[in-house]
mmCIF file of C-alpha atoms in Angstrom:
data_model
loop_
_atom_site.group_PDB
_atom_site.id
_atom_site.type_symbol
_atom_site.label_atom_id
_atom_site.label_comp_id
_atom_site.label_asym_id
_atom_site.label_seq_id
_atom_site.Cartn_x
_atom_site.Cartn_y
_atom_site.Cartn_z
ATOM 1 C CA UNK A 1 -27.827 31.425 88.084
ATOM 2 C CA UNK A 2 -28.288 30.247 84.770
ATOM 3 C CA UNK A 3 -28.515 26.313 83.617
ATOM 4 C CA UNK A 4 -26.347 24.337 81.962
ATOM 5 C CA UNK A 5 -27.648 23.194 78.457
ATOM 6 C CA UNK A 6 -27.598 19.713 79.580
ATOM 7 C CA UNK A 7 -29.701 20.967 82.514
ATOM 8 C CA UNK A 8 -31.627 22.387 80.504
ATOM 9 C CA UNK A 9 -32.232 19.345 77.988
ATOM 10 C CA UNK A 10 -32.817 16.676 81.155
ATOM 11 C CA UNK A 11 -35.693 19.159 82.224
ATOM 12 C CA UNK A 12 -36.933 19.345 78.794
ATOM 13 C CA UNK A 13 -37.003 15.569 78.718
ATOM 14 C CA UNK A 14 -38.456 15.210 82.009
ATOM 15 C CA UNK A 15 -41.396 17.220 80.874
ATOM 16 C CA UNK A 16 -41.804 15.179 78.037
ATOM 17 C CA UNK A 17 -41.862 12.250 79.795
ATOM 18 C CA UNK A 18 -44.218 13.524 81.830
ATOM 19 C CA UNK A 19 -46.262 14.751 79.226
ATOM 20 C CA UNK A 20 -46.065 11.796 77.609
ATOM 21 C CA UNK A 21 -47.447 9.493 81.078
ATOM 22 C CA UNK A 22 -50.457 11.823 80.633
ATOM 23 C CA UNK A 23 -50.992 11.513 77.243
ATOM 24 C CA UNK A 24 -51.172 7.322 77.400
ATOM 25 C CA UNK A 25 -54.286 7.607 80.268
ATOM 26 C CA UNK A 26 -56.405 10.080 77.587
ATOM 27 C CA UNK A 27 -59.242 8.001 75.673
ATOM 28 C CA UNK A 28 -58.190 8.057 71.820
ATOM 29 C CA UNK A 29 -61.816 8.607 70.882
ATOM 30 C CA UNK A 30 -62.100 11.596 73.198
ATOM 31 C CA UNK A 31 -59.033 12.649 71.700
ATOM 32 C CA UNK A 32 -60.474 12.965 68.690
ATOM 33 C CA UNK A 33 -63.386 14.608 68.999
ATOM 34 C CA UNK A 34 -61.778 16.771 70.643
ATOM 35 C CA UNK A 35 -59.745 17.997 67.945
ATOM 36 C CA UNK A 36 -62.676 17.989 65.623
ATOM 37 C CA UNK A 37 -64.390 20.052 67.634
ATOM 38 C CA UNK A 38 -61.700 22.899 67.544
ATOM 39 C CA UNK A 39 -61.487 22.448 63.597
ATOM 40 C CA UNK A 40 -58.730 19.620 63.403
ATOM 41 C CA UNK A 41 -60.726 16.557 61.805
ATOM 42 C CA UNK A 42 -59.567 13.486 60.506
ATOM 43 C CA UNK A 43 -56.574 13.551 62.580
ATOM 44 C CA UNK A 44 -55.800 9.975 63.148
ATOM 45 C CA UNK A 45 -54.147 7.273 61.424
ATOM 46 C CA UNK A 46 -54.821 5.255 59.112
ATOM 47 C CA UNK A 47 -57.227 2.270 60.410
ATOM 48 C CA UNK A 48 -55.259 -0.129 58.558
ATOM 49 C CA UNK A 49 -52.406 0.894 60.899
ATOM 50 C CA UNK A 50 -52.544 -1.670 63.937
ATOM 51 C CA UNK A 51 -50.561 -2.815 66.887
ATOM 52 C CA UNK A 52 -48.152 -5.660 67.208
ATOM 53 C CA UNK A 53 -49.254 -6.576 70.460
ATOM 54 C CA UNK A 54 -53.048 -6.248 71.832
ATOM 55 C CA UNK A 55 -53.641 -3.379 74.221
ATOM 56 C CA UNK A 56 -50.332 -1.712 72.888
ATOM 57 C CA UNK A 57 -49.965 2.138 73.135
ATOM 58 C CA UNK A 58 -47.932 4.127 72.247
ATOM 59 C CA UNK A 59 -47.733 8.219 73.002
ATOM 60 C CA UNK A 60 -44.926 11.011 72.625
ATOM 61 C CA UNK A 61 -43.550 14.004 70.619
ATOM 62 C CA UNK A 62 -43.376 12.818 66.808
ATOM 63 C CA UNK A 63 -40.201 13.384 65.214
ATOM 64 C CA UNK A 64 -41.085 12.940 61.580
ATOM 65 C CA UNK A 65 -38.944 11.745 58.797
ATOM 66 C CA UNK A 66 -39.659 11.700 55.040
ATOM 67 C CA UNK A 67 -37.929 9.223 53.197
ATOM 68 C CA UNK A 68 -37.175 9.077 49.199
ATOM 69 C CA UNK A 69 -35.544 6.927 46.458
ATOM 70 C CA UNK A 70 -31.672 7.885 46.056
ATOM 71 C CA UNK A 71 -31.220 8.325 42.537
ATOM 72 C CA UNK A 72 -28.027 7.326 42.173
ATOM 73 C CA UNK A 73 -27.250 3.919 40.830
ATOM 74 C CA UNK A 74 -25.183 1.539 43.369
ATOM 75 C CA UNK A 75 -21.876 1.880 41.293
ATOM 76 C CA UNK A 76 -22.083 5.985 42.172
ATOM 77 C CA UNK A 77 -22.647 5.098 45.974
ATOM 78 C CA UNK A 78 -20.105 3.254 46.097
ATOM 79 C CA UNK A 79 -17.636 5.962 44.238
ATOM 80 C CA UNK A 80 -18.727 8.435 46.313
ATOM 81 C CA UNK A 81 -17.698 6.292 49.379
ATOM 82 C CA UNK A 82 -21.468 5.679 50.992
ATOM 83 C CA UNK A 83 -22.541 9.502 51.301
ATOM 84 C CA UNK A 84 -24.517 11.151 53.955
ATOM 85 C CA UNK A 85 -25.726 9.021 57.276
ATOM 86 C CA UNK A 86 -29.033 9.893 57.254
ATOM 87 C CA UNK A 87 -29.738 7.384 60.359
ATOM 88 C CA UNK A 88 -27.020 9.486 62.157
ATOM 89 C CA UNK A 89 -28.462 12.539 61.798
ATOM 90 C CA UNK A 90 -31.613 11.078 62.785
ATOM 91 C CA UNK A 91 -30.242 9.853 65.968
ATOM 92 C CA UNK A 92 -28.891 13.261 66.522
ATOM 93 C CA UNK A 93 -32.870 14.912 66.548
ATOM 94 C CA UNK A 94 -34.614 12.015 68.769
ATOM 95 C CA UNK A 95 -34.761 11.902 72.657
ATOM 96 C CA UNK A 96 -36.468 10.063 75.056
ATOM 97 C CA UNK A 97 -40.384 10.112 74.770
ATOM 98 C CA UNK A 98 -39.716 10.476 71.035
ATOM 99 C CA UNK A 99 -41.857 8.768 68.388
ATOM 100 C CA UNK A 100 -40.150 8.530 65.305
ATOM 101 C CA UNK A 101 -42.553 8.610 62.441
ATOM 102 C CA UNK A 102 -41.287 7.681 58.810
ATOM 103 C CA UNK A 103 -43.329 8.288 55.623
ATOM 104 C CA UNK A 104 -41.621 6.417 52.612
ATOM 105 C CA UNK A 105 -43.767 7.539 49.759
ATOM 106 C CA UNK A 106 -45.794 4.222 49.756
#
């Protein structure tokens, strides 16, 4: 008997989830040279980049987003009635166990 797709998607998310449980308990630094070793380096954030909160972590599938300048003026957005959601269709690609990562060009 074949699944349902949204038996298929809570399994998918389960996995993640799990996935992500494991991922939180691995040493970063181990982590890391760990991927250097198989010919990944510098694979790490900036160190600039810190936590809100002390002892935060955070671990899970990156959904990555790359933002740019509209370059329409304000008077075309508003002609052309607001244009495309872009945080809707983001919404649409994330899940649970998702890390949404956003570069904005600076």
């Amino acid at each position: 008997m074949e699944k349902s797709n949204a038996a298929q998607k809570e399994e998918k998310q389960a996995s993640i989830l799990e996935l992500q449980a494991r991922w939180n308990k691995i040493r970063i630094a181990n982590l890391y040279d760990a991927l250097d070793s198989m010919g990944y380096p510098n694979q790490c954030l900036d160190l600039g980049i810190r936590p809100l909160f002390p002892k935060q972590h955070l671990a899970g599938v990156a959904v990555t987003v790359r933002g740019s300048r509209d370059p329409r003026t304000p008077e075309d957005f508003k002609k052309e009635g607001g244009g495309v959601n872009y945080f809707q269709q983001l919404l649409e690609c994330v899940f649970p166990g998702a890390v949404v990562v956003v570069e904005t060009g600076g």
